């Protein structure tokens, strides 16, 4: 089994920064990507940013230029640096790990960390 431990959420004012971390542990195999999703009240969960094992990144349009995802493969840890935060970034942020083996895809999720941005 895979466990994802998230940290770094909190309450900040608009324009400030936060850095989220997610460390994976357990029976980790064939990680294809790690990333961050978020879910605001009354809205569907959406992709914020993802990074593949090869280092390719993908961002939601709403965070491009403000958020940066990075990864430490040796530590199985992914980071999300969030700058110039806006009230609309307020959500629960979930870490995701995507693994592939024998033609199957496996998704693992963290418990979520709250990010609140006040105006």
Tab-separated table of N, CA, C and O in Angstrom:
chain	number	residue	atom	x	y	z
A	1	UNK	N	0.839	-1.186	0.000
A	1	UNK	CA	0.000	0.000	0.000
A	1	UNK	C	0.878	1.242	0.000
A	1	UNK	O	2.013	1.211	0.481
A	2	UNK	N	0.355	2.315	-0.543
A	2	UNK	CA	1.082	3.580	-0.643
A	2	UNK	C	0.417	4.607	0.259
A	2	UNK	O	-0.817	4.724	0.287
A	3	UNK	N	1.226	5.336	1.004
A	3	UNK	CA	0.718	6.424	1.830
A	3	UNK	C	1.299	7.740	1.331
A	3	UNK	O	2.476	7.810	0.980
A	4	UNK	N	0.459	8.760	1.338
A	4	UNK	CA	0.876	10.100	0.939
A	4	UNK	C	0.670	11.044	2.116
A	4	UNK	O	-0.458	11.164	2.610
A	5	UNK	N	1.725	11.692	2.542
A	5	UNK	CA	1.657	12.610	3.675
A	5	UNK	C	1.845	14.030	3.177
A	5	UNK	O	2.917	14.375	2.666
A	6	UNK	N	0.803	14.835	3.320
A	6	UNK	CA	0.821	16.216	2.846
A	6	UNK	C	1.106	17.175	4.001
A	6	UNK	O	0.741	16.896	5.147
A	7	UNK	N	1.704	18.295	3.667
A	7	UNK	CA	1.928	19.340	4.650
A	7	UNK	C	2.059	20.678	3.946
A	7	UNK	O	2.277	20.723	2.731
A	8	UNK	N	1.907	21.756	4.722
A	8	UNK	CA	2.164	23.081	4.184
A	8	UNK	C	0.952	23.964	3.958
A	8	UNK	O	1.094	25.119	3.582
A	9	UNK	N	-0.242	23.448	4.163
A	9	UNK	CA	-1.417	24.292	3.979
A	9	UNK	C	-1.535	25.318	5.088
A	9	UNK	O	-0.779	25.304	6.067
A	10	UNK	N	-2.487	26.233	4.936
A	10	UNK	CA	-2.699	27.218	5.975
A	10	UNK	C	-3.539	28.378	5.505
A	10	UNK	O	-4.145	28.330	4.433
A	11	UNK	N	-3.546	29.421	6.325
A	11	UNK	CA	-4.310	30.640	6.044
A	11	UNK	C	-3.332	31.761	5.721
A	11	UNK	O	-2.430	32.051	6.526
A	12	UNK	N	-3.504	32.362	4.544
A	12	UNK	CA	-2.648	33.479	4.146
A	12	UNK	C	-3.505	34.583	3.545
A	12	UNK	O	-4.680	34.363	3.222
A	13	UNK	N	-2.903	35.735	3.375
A	13	UNK	CA	-3.590	36.836	2.714
A	13	UNK	C	-3.284	36.813	1.216
A	13	UNK	O	-2.278	36.235	0.777
A	14	UNK	N	-4.152	37.435	0.453
A	14	UNK	CA	-3.952	37.511	-0.990
A	14	UNK	C	-2.587	38.118	-1.302
A	14	UNK	O	-2.169	39.084	-0.647
A	15	UNK	N	-1.906	37.532	-2.264
A	15	UNK	CA	-0.585	37.999	-2.648
A	15	UNK	C	0.560	37.264	-1.968
A	15	UNK	O	1.707	37.379	-2.403
A	16	UNK	N	0.257	36.536	-0.918
A	16	UNK	CA	1.291	35.810	-0.199
A	16	UNK	C	1.552	34.441	-0.837
A	16	UNK	O	0.931	34.080	-1.835
A	17	UNK	N	2.470	33.710	-0.232
A	17	UNK	CA	2.902	32.426	-0.797
A	17	UNK	C	2.758	31.295	0.212
A	17	UNK	O	2.770	31.523	1.426
A	18	UNK	N	2.644	30.097	-0.319
A	18	UNK	CA	2.657	28.877	0.475
A	18	UNK	C	3.382	27.806	-0.328
A	18	UNK	O	3.383	27.849	-1.562
A	19	UNK	N	3.949	26.844	0.402
A	19	UNK	CA	4.592	25.713	-0.259
A	19	UNK	C	4.015	24.427	0.316
A	19	UNK	O	4.092	24.193	1.523
A	20	UNK	N	3.438	23.631	-0.544
A	20	UNK	CA	2.901	22.338	-0.139
A	20	UNK	C	3.925	21.244	-0.433
A	20	UNK	O	4.643	21.309	-1.420
A	21	UNK	N	3.948	20.252	0.446
A	21	UNK	CA	4.816	19.094	0.253
A	21	UNK	C	3.996	17.821	0.378
A	21	UNK	O	3.020	17.770	1.130
A	22	UNK	N	4.411	16.813	-0.350
A	22	UNK	CA	3.746	15.509	-0.284
A	22	UNK	C	4.803	14.429	-0.403
A	22	UNK	O	5.480	14.326	-1.427
A	23	UNK	N	4.936	13.633	0.655
A	23	UNK	CA	5.918	12.562	0.670
A	23	UNK	C	5.211	11.218	0.551
A	23	UNK	O	4.274	10.935	1.304
A	24	UNK	N	5.662	10.411	-0.385
A	24	UNK	CA	5.090	9.089	-0.591
A	24	UNK	C	5.919	8.033	0.113
A	24	UNK	O	7.150	8.090	0.113
A	25	UNK	N	5.244	7.059	0.698
A	25	UNK	CA	5.930	5.961	1.363
A	25	UNK	C	5.129	4.676	1.152
A	25	UNK	O	3.994	4.703	0.702
A	26	UNK	N	5.771	3.562	1.511
A	26	UNK	CA	5.100	2.275	1.353
A	26	UNK	C	5.617	1.537	0.144
A	26	UNK	O	6.731	1.740	-0.303
A	27	UNK	N	4.774	0.683	-0.408
A	27	UNK	CA	5.137	-0.144	-1.567
A	27	UNK	C	4.973	0.674	-2.843
A	27	UNK	O	3.971	0.605	-3.517
A	28	UNK	N	5.993	1.456	-3.119
A	28	UNK	CA	5.962	2.350	-4.268
A	28	UNK	C	6.610	1.665	-5.465
A	28	UNK	O	7.709	1.150	-5.357
A	29	UNK	N	5.914	1.697	-6.577
A	29	UNK	CA	6.463	1.066	-7.759
A	29	UNK	C	6.005	1.832	-8.985
A	29	UNK	O	4.925	2.388	-9.020
A	30	UNK	N	6.849	1.888	-9.971
A	30	UNK	CA	6.497	2.422	-11.290
A	30	UNK	C	5.664	3.700	-11.227
A	30	UNK	O	4.602	3.804	-11.843
A	31	UNK	N	6.182	4.697	-10.480
A	31	UNK	CA	5.478	5.977	-10.426
A	31	UNK	C	5.558	6.629	-11.798
A	31	UNK	O	6.641	6.822	-12.342
A	32	UNK	N	4.426	6.974	-12.364
A	32	UNK	CA	4.440	7.659	-13.653
A	32	UNK	C	4.281	9.165	-13.485
A	32	UNK	O	4.817	9.932	-14.290
A	33	UNK	N	3.573	9.573	-12.444
A	33	UNK	CA	3.397	11.001	-12.221
A	33	UNK	C	2.946	11.259	-10.789
A	33	UNK	O	2.372	10.382	-10.143
A	34	UNK	N	3.220	12.458	-10.330
A	34	UNK	CA	2.677	12.944	-9.059
A	34	UNK	C	2.115	14.328	-9.311
A	34	UNK	O	2.592	15.051	-10.199
A	35	UNK	N	1.133	14.682	-8.533
A	35	UNK	CA	0.540	15.987	-8.779
A	35	UNK	C	-0.345	16.448	-7.652
A	35	UNK	O	-0.447	15.795	-6.608
A	36	UNK	N	-0.957	17.597	-7.881
A	36	UNK	CA	-1.848	18.211	-6.915
A	36	UNK	C	-3.190	18.520	-7.576
A	36	UNK	O	-3.228	19.042	-8.692
A	37	UNK	N	-4.241	18.193	-6.867
A	37	UNK	CA	-5.591	18.549	-7.262
A	37	UNK	C	-6.167	19.417	-6.141
A	37	UNK	O	-5.655	19.420	-5.029
A	38	UNK	N	-7.246	20.118	-6.450
A	38	UNK	CA	-7.912	20.890	-5.408
A	38	UNK	C	-9.421	20.813	-5.584
A	38	UNK	O	-9.913	20.594	-6.681
A	39	UNK	N	-10.092	20.999	-4.470
A	39	UNK	CA	-11.556	20.983	-4.499
A	39	UNK	C	-12.066	22.076	-3.581
A	39	UNK	O	-11.812	22.052	-2.373
A	40	UNK	N	-12.761	23.018	-4.170
A	40	UNK	CA	-13.389	24.099	-3.419
A	40	UNK	C	-14.815	23.687	-3.078
A	40	UNK	O	-15.402	22.829	-3.747
A	41	UNK	N	-15.399	24.292	-2.052
A	41	UNK	CA	-16.776	23.938	-1.662
A	41	UNK	C	-17.747	24.083	-2.826
A	41	UNK	O	-17.759	25.101	-3.516
A	42	UNK	N	-18.528	23.042	-3.065
A	42	UNK	CA	-19.524	23.085	-4.121
A	42	UNK	C	-18.983	22.886	-5.525
A	42	UNK	O	-19.736	22.985	-6.493
A	43	UNK	N	-17.686	22.613	-5.641
A	43	UNK	CA	-17.078	22.438	-6.961
A	43	UNK	C	-16.441	21.058	-7.076
A	43	UNK	O	-16.169	20.399	-6.095
A	44	UNK	N	-16.202	20.648	-8.325
A	44	UNK	CA	-15.545	19.381	-8.557
A	44	UNK	C	-14.051	19.491	-8.325
A	44	UNK	O	-13.462	20.572	-8.422
A	45	UNK	N	-13.456	18.355	-8.025
A	45	UNK	CA	-12.010	18.320	-7.871
A	45	UNK	C	-11.369	18.590	-9.229
A	45	UNK	O	-11.799	18.054	-10.250
A	46	UNK	N	-10.329	19.421	-9.230
A	46	UNK	CA	-9.673	19.777	-10.480
A	46	UNK	C	-8.162	19.648	-10.360
A	46	UNK	O	-7.595	19.823	-9.269
A	47	UNK	N	-7.538	19.368	-11.478
A	47	UNK	CA	-6.091	19.288	-11.517
A	47	UNK	C	-5.492	20.680	-11.363
A	47	UNK	O	-5.921	21.627	-12.024
A	48	UNK	N	-4.509	20.796	-10.496
A	48	UNK	CA	-3.766	22.048	-10.340
A	48	UNK	C	-2.451	21.958	-11.111
A	48	UNK	O	-2.140	22.810	-11.935
A	49	UNK	N	-1.687	20.926	-10.831
A	49	UNK	CA	-0.396	20.744	-11.499
A	49	UNK	C	0.041	19.302	-11.346
A	49	UNK	O	-0.292	18.648	-10.356
A	50	UNK	N	0.798	18.825	-12.313
A	50	UNK	CA	1.313	17.462	-12.263
A	50	UNK	C	2.704	17.430	-12.871
A	50	UNK	O	3.048	18.282	-13.712
A	51	UNK	N	3.487	16.453	-12.441
A	51	UNK	CA	4.845	16.291	-12.968
A	51	UNK	C	5.098	14.801	-13.172
A	51	UNK	O	4.814	13.982	-12.297
A	52	UNK	N	5.607	14.458	-14.346
A	52	UNK	CA	5.864	13.056	-14.652
A	52	UNK	C	7.219	12.634	-14.098
A	52	UNK	O	8.026	13.467	-13.659
A	53	UNK	N	7.466	11.342	-14.143
A	53	UNK	CA	8.743	10.831	-13.666
A	53	UNK	C	9.899	11.378	-14.502
A	53	UNK	O	11.027	11.474	-14.025
A	54	UNK	N	9.594	11.780	-15.730
A	54	UNK	CA	10.622	12.343	-16.587
A	54	UNK	C	10.787	13.839	-16.440
A	54	UNK	O	11.683	14.435	-17.040
A	55	UNK	N	9.935	14.450	-15.619
A	55	UNK	CA	10.070	15.884	-15.348
A	55	UNK	C	9.147	16.783	-16.140
A	55	UNK	O	9.179	18.004	-15.969
A	56	UNK	N	8.319	16.235	-16.989
A	56	UNK	CA	7.366	17.061	-17.726
A	56	UNK	C	6.278	17.552	-16.790
A	56	UNK	O	5.828	16.815	-15.914
A	57	UNK	N	5.874	18.802	-16.981
A	57	UNK	CA	4.881	19.398	-16.096
A	57	UNK	C	3.636	19.822	-16.851
A	57	UNK	O	3.670	20.076	-18.058
A	58	UNK	N	2.553	19.914	-16.096
A	58	UNK	CA	1.268	20.332	-16.647
A	58	UNK	C	0.569	21.165	-15.592
A	58	UNK	O	0.548	20.770	-14.413
A	59	UNK	N	0.034	22.324	-15.985
A	59	UNK	CA	-0.613	23.233	-15.043
A	59	UNK	C	-2.010	23.612	-15.524
A	59	UNK	O	-2.266	23.728	-16.724
A	60	UNK	N	-2.874	23.844	-14.568
A	60	UNK	CA	-4.162	24.449	-14.893
A	60	UNK	C	-3.911	25.879	-15.354
A	60	UNK	O	-3.004	26.550	-14.849
A	61	UNK	N	-4.715	26.339	-16.298
A	61	UNK	CA	-4.527	27.691	-16.813
A	61	UNK	C	-4.592	28.738	-15.705
A	61	UNK	O	-3.889	29.754	-15.749
A	62	UNK	N	-5.425	28.491	-14.714
A	62	UNK	CA	-5.645	29.475	-13.654
A	62	UNK	C	-4.431	29.676	-12.751
A	62	UNK	O	-4.383	30.665	-12.013
A	63	UNK	N	-3.474	28.764	-12.808
A	63	UNK	CA	-2.308	28.884	-11.906
A	63	UNK	C	-0.993	29.076	-12.661
A	63	UNK	O	0.052	29.269	-12.028
A	64	UNK	N	-1.048	29.025	-13.968
A	64	UNK	CA	0.179	29.193	-14.752
A	64	UNK	C	0.828	30.532	-14.438
A	64	UNK	O	0.166	31.564	-14.389
A	65	UNK	N	2.130	30.492	-14.225
A	65	UNK	CA	2.873	31.707	-13.912
A	65	UNK	C	2.899	32.042	-12.426
A	65	UNK	O	3.663	32.911	-12.003
A	66	UNK	N	2.067	31.371	-11.647
A	66	UNK	CA	2.030	31.627	-10.193
A	66	UNK	C	2.468	30.417	-9.382
A	66	UNK	O	3.087	30.567	-8.332
A	67	UNK	N	2.144	29.231	-9.854
A	67	UNK	CA	2.468	28.001	-9.128
A	67	UNK	C	3.574	27.249	-9.863
A	67	UNK	O	3.642	27.259	-11.087
A	68	UNK	N	4.411	26.583	-9.085
A	68	UNK	CA	5.467	25.755	-9.658
A	68	UNK	C	5.492	24.413	-8.953
A	68	UNK	O	5.571	24.361	-7.723
A	69	UNK	N	5.431	23.350	-9.733
A	69	UNK	CA	5.516	22.007	-9.178
A	69	UNK	C	6.920	21.471	-9.397
A	69	UNK	O	7.539	21.725	-10.435
A	70	UNK	N	7.434	20.780	-8.396
A	70	UNK	CA	8.754	20.171	-8.511
A	70	UNK	C	8.748	18.837	-7.775
A	70	UNK	O	7.813	18.544	-7.024
A	71	UNK	N	9.805	18.081	-7.987
A	71	UNK	CA	9.801	16.720	-7.463
A	71	UNK	C	11.211	16.296	-7.089
A	71	UNK	O	12.160	16.604	-7.799
A	72	UNK	N	11.317	15.589	-5.980
A	72	UNK	CA	12.568	14.988	-5.558
A	72	UNK	C	12.375	13.480	-5.664
A	72	UNK	O	11.766	12.858	-4.786
A	73	UNK	N	12.851	12.899	-6.749
A	73	UNK	CA	12.625	11.472	-6.983
A	73	UNK	C	13.267	10.602	-5.910
A	73	UNK	O	12.727	9.556	-5.541
A	74	UNK	N	14.413	11.022	-5.408
A	74	UNK	CA	15.109	10.229	-4.393
A	74	UNK	C	14.289	10.137	-3.107
A	74	UNK	O	14.370	9.141	-2.380
A	75	UNK	N	13.506	11.172	-2.840
A	75	UNK	CA	12.702	11.207	-1.617
A	75	UNK	C	11.238	10.884	-1.880
A	75	UNK	O	10.424	10.913	-0.956
A	76	UNK	N	10.895	10.598	-3.144
A	76	UNK	CA	9.493	10.357	-3.513
A	76	UNK	C	8.596	11.476	-2.980
A	76	UNK	O	7.523	11.223	-2.414
A	77	UNK	N	9.048	12.689	-3.165
A	77	UNK	CA	8.340	13.855	-2.640
A	77	UNK	C	8.058	14.828	-3.767
A	77	UNK	O	8.915	15.059	-4.628
A	78	UNK	N	6.864	15.399	-3.729
A	78	UNK	CA	6.491	16.419	-4.700
A	78	UNK	C	6.131	17.698	-3.947
A	78	UNK	O	5.597	17.650	-2.831
A	79	UNK	N	6.481	18.829	-4.546
A	79	UNK	CA	6.254	20.128	-3.925
A	79	UNK	C	5.399	20.991	-4.838
A	79	UNK	O	5.442	20.854	-6.068
A	80	UNK	N	4.651	21.892	-4.226
A	80	UNK	CA	3.899	22.884	-4.989
A	80	UNK	C	4.164	24.242	-4.364
A	80	UNK	O	3.700	24.521	-3.255
A	81	UNK	N	4.939	25.044	-5.063
A	81	UNK	CA	5.190	26.417	-4.623
A	81	UNK	C	4.093	27.299	-5.189
A	81	UNK	O	3.920	27.371	-6.414
A	82	UNK	N	3.360	27.946	-4.306
A	82	UNK	CA	2.226	28.769	-4.716
A	82	UNK	C	2.521	30.221	-4.366
A	82	UNK	O	2.627	30.564	-3.183
A	83	UNK	N	2.676	31.049	-5.381
A	83	UNK	CA	2.942	32.468	-5.197
A	83	UNK	C	1.743	33.298	-5.663
A	83	UNK	O	0.885	32.808	-6.395
A	84	UNK	N	1.717	34.528	-5.232
A	84	UNK	CA	0.644	35.451	-5.629
A	84	UNK	C	-0.719	34.810	-5.458
A	84	UNK	O	-1.565	34.840	-6.365
A	85	UNK	N	-0.948	34.266	-4.291
A	85	UNK	CA	-2.195	33.554	-4.044
A	85	UNK	C	-3.392	34.495	-4.100
A	85	UNK	O	-3.303	35.680	-3.725
A	86	UNK	N	-4.501	33.943	-4.575
A	86	UNK	CA	-5.742	34.691	-4.725
A	86	UNK	C	-6.837	34.015	-3.894
A	86	UNK	O	-6.763	32.800	-3.647
A	87	UNK	N	-7.852	34.765	-3.522
A	87	UNK	CA	-8.955	34.137	-2.773
A	87	UNK	C	-9.563	32.933	-3.504
A	87	UNK	O	-9.986	31.971	-2.857
A	88	UNK	N	-9.570	32.978	-4.810
A	88	UNK	CA	-10.148	31.862	-5.574
A	88	UNK	C	-9.270	30.617	-5.558
A	88	UNK	O	-9.682	29.562	-6.049
A	89	UNK	N	-8.092	30.705	-4.971
A	89	UNK	CA	-7.250	29.520	-4.785
A	89	UNK	C	-7.655	28.745	-3.526
A	89	UNK	O	-7.120	27.659	-3.272
A	90	UNK	N	-8.549	29.307	-2.754
A	90	UNK	CA	-9.002	28.644	-1.543
A	90	UNK	C	-9.655	27.311	-1.869
A	90	UNK	O	-10.578	27.240	-2.681
A	91	UNK	N	-9.152	26.248	-1.240
A	91	UNK	CA	-9.646	24.897	-1.509
A	91	UNK	C	-8.908	23.912	-0.621
A	91	UNK	O	-7.920	24.275	0.033
A	92	UNK	N	-9.382	22.688	-0.640
A	92	UNK	CA	-8.604	21.586	-0.074
A	92	UNK	C	-7.727	21.037	-1.196
A	92	UNK	O	-8.229	20.714	-2.277
A	93	UNK	N	-6.451	20.960	-0.937
A	93	UNK	CA	-5.488	20.488	-1.932
A	93	UNK	C	-5.120	19.036	-1.629
A	93	UNK	O	-4.751	18.716	-0.496
A	94	UNK	N	-5.219	18.209	-2.654
A	94	UNK	CA	-4.956	16.782	-2.511
A	94	UNK	C	-3.743	16.381	-3.339
A	94	UNK	O	-3.639	16.734	-4.527
A	95	UNK	N	-2.874	15.631	-2.728
A	95	UNK	CA	-1.738	15.059	-3.443
A	95	UNK	C	-2.185	13.780	-4.152
A	95	UNK	O	-2.977	12.998	-3.607
A	96	UNK	N	-1.690	13.587	-5.353
A	96	UNK	CA	-2.008	12.392	-6.133
A	96	UNK	C	-0.733	11.721	-6.618
A	96	UNK	O	0.203	12.398	-7.053
A	97	UNK	N	-0.724	10.406	-6.554
A	97	UNK	CA	0.374	9.615	-7.115
A	97	UNK	C	-0.234	8.641	-8.113
A	97	UNK	O	-1.173	7.917	-7.781
A	98	UNK	N	0.277	8.671	-9.327
A	98	UNK	CA	-0.188	7.770	-10.377
A	98	UNK	C	0.901	6.755	-10.661
A	98	UNK	O	2.037	7.118	-10.962
A	99	UNK	N	0.543	5.478	-10.566
A	99	UNK	CA	1.491	4.411	-10.849
A	99	UNK	C	0.919	3.510	-11.935
A	99	UNK	O	-0.302	3.395	-12.077
A	100	UNK	N	1.813	2.905	-12.710
A	100	UNK	CA	1.378	1.998	-13.752
A	100	UNK	C	2.160	0.694	-13.645
A	100	UNK	O	3.377	0.698	-13.476
A	101	UNK	N	1.445	-0.418	-13.755
A	101	UNK	CA	2.093	-1.734	-13.688
A	101	UNK	C	1.234	-2.737	-14.434
A	101	UNK	O	0.007	-2.757	-14.257
A	102	UNK	N	1.879	-3.530	-15.266
A	102	UNK	CA	1.184	-4.588	-16.013
A	102	UNK	C	-0.023	-4.053	-16.770
A	102	UNK	O	-1.063	-4.715	-16.859
A	103	UNK	N	0.105	-2.851	-17.281
A	103	UNK	CA	-0.967	-2.287	-18.084
A	103	UNK	C	-2.097	-1.653	-17.308
A	103	UNK	O	-3.079	-1.187	-17.905
A	104	UNK	N	-1.990	-1.640	-15.999
A	104	UNK	CA	-3.025	-1.036	-15.182
A	104	UNK	C	-2.518	0.273	-14.594
A	104	UNK	O	-1.339	0.437	-14.327
A	105	UNK	N	-3.463	1.170	-14.324
A	105	UNK	CA	-3.152	2.436	-13.674
A	105	UNK	C	-3.692	2.402	-12.252
A	105	UNK	O	-4.827	1.982	-12.020
A	106	UNK	N	-2.882	2.872	-11.344
A	106	UNK	CA	-3.274	2.942	-9.938
A	106	UNK	C	-3.144	4.400	-9.472
A	106	UNK	O	-2.118	5.030	-9.708
A	107	UNK	N	-4.165	4.899	-8.823
A	107	UNK	CA	-4.161	6.252	-8.275
A	107	UNK	C	-4.234	6.212	-6.761
A	107	UNK	O	-5.085	5.520	-6.188
A	108	UNK	N	-3.371	6.964	-6.140
A	108	UNK	CA	-3.353	7.085	-4.680
A	108	UNK	C	-3.530	8.551	-4.316
A	108	UNK	O	-3.028	9.436	-5.016
A	109	UNK	N	-4.236	8.778	-3.190
A	109	UNK	CA	-4.575	10.138	-2.779
A	109	UNK	C	-4.166	10.396	-1.343
A	109	UNK	O	-4.264	9.512	-0.494
A	110	UNK	N	-3.747	11.623	-1.092
A	110	UNK	CA	-3.520	12.049	0.267
A	110	UNK	C	-4.830	12.454	0.925
A	110	UNK	O	-5.890	12.461	0.286
A	111	UNK	N	-4.755	12.807	2.201
A	111	UNK	CA	-5.951	13.181	2.959
A	111	UNK	C	-6.430	14.588	2.630
A	111	UNK	O	-7.591	14.915	2.889
A	112	UNK	N	-5.545	15.383	2.081
A	112	UNK	CA	-5.910	16.755	1.753
A	112	UNK	C	-5.402	17.738	2.782
A	112	UNK	O	-5.327	17.428	3.975
A	113	UNK	N	-5.055	18.921	2.311
A	113	UNK	CA	-4.623	19.992	3.201
A	113	UNK	C	-5.339	21.274	2.802
A	113	UNK	O	-5.441	21.596	1.617
A	114	UNK	N	-5.851	21.983	3.787
A	114	UNK	CA	-6.657	23.176	3.511
A	114	UNK	C	-5.760	24.372	3.214
A	114	UNK	O	-4.822	24.663	3.968
A	115	UNK	N	-6.088	25.058	2.141
A	115	UNK	CA	-5.456	26.334	1.809
A	115	UNK	C	-6.554	27.391	1.774
A	115	UNK	O	-7.530	27.251	1.029
A	116	UNK	N	-6.404	28.413	2.588
A	116	UNK	CA	-7.380	29.498	2.649
A	116	UNK	C	-6.671	30.818	2.385
A	116	UNK	O	-5.693	31.140	3.055
A	117	UNK	N	-7.172	31.555	1.407
A	117	UNK	CA	-6.586	32.839	1.037
A	117	UNK	C	-7.626	33.924	1.300
A	117	UNK	O	-8.698	33.927	0.697
A	118	UNK	N	-7.300	34.820	2.190
A	118	UNK	CA	-8.219	35.906	2.518
A	118	UNK	C	-7.917	37.134	1.661
A	118	UNK	O	-6.770	37.371	1.280
A	119	UNK	N	-8.947	37.900	1.406
A	119	UNK	CA	-8.779	39.099	0.554
A	119	UNK	C	-8.431	40.329	1.372
A	119	UNK	O	-8.472	40.323	2.568
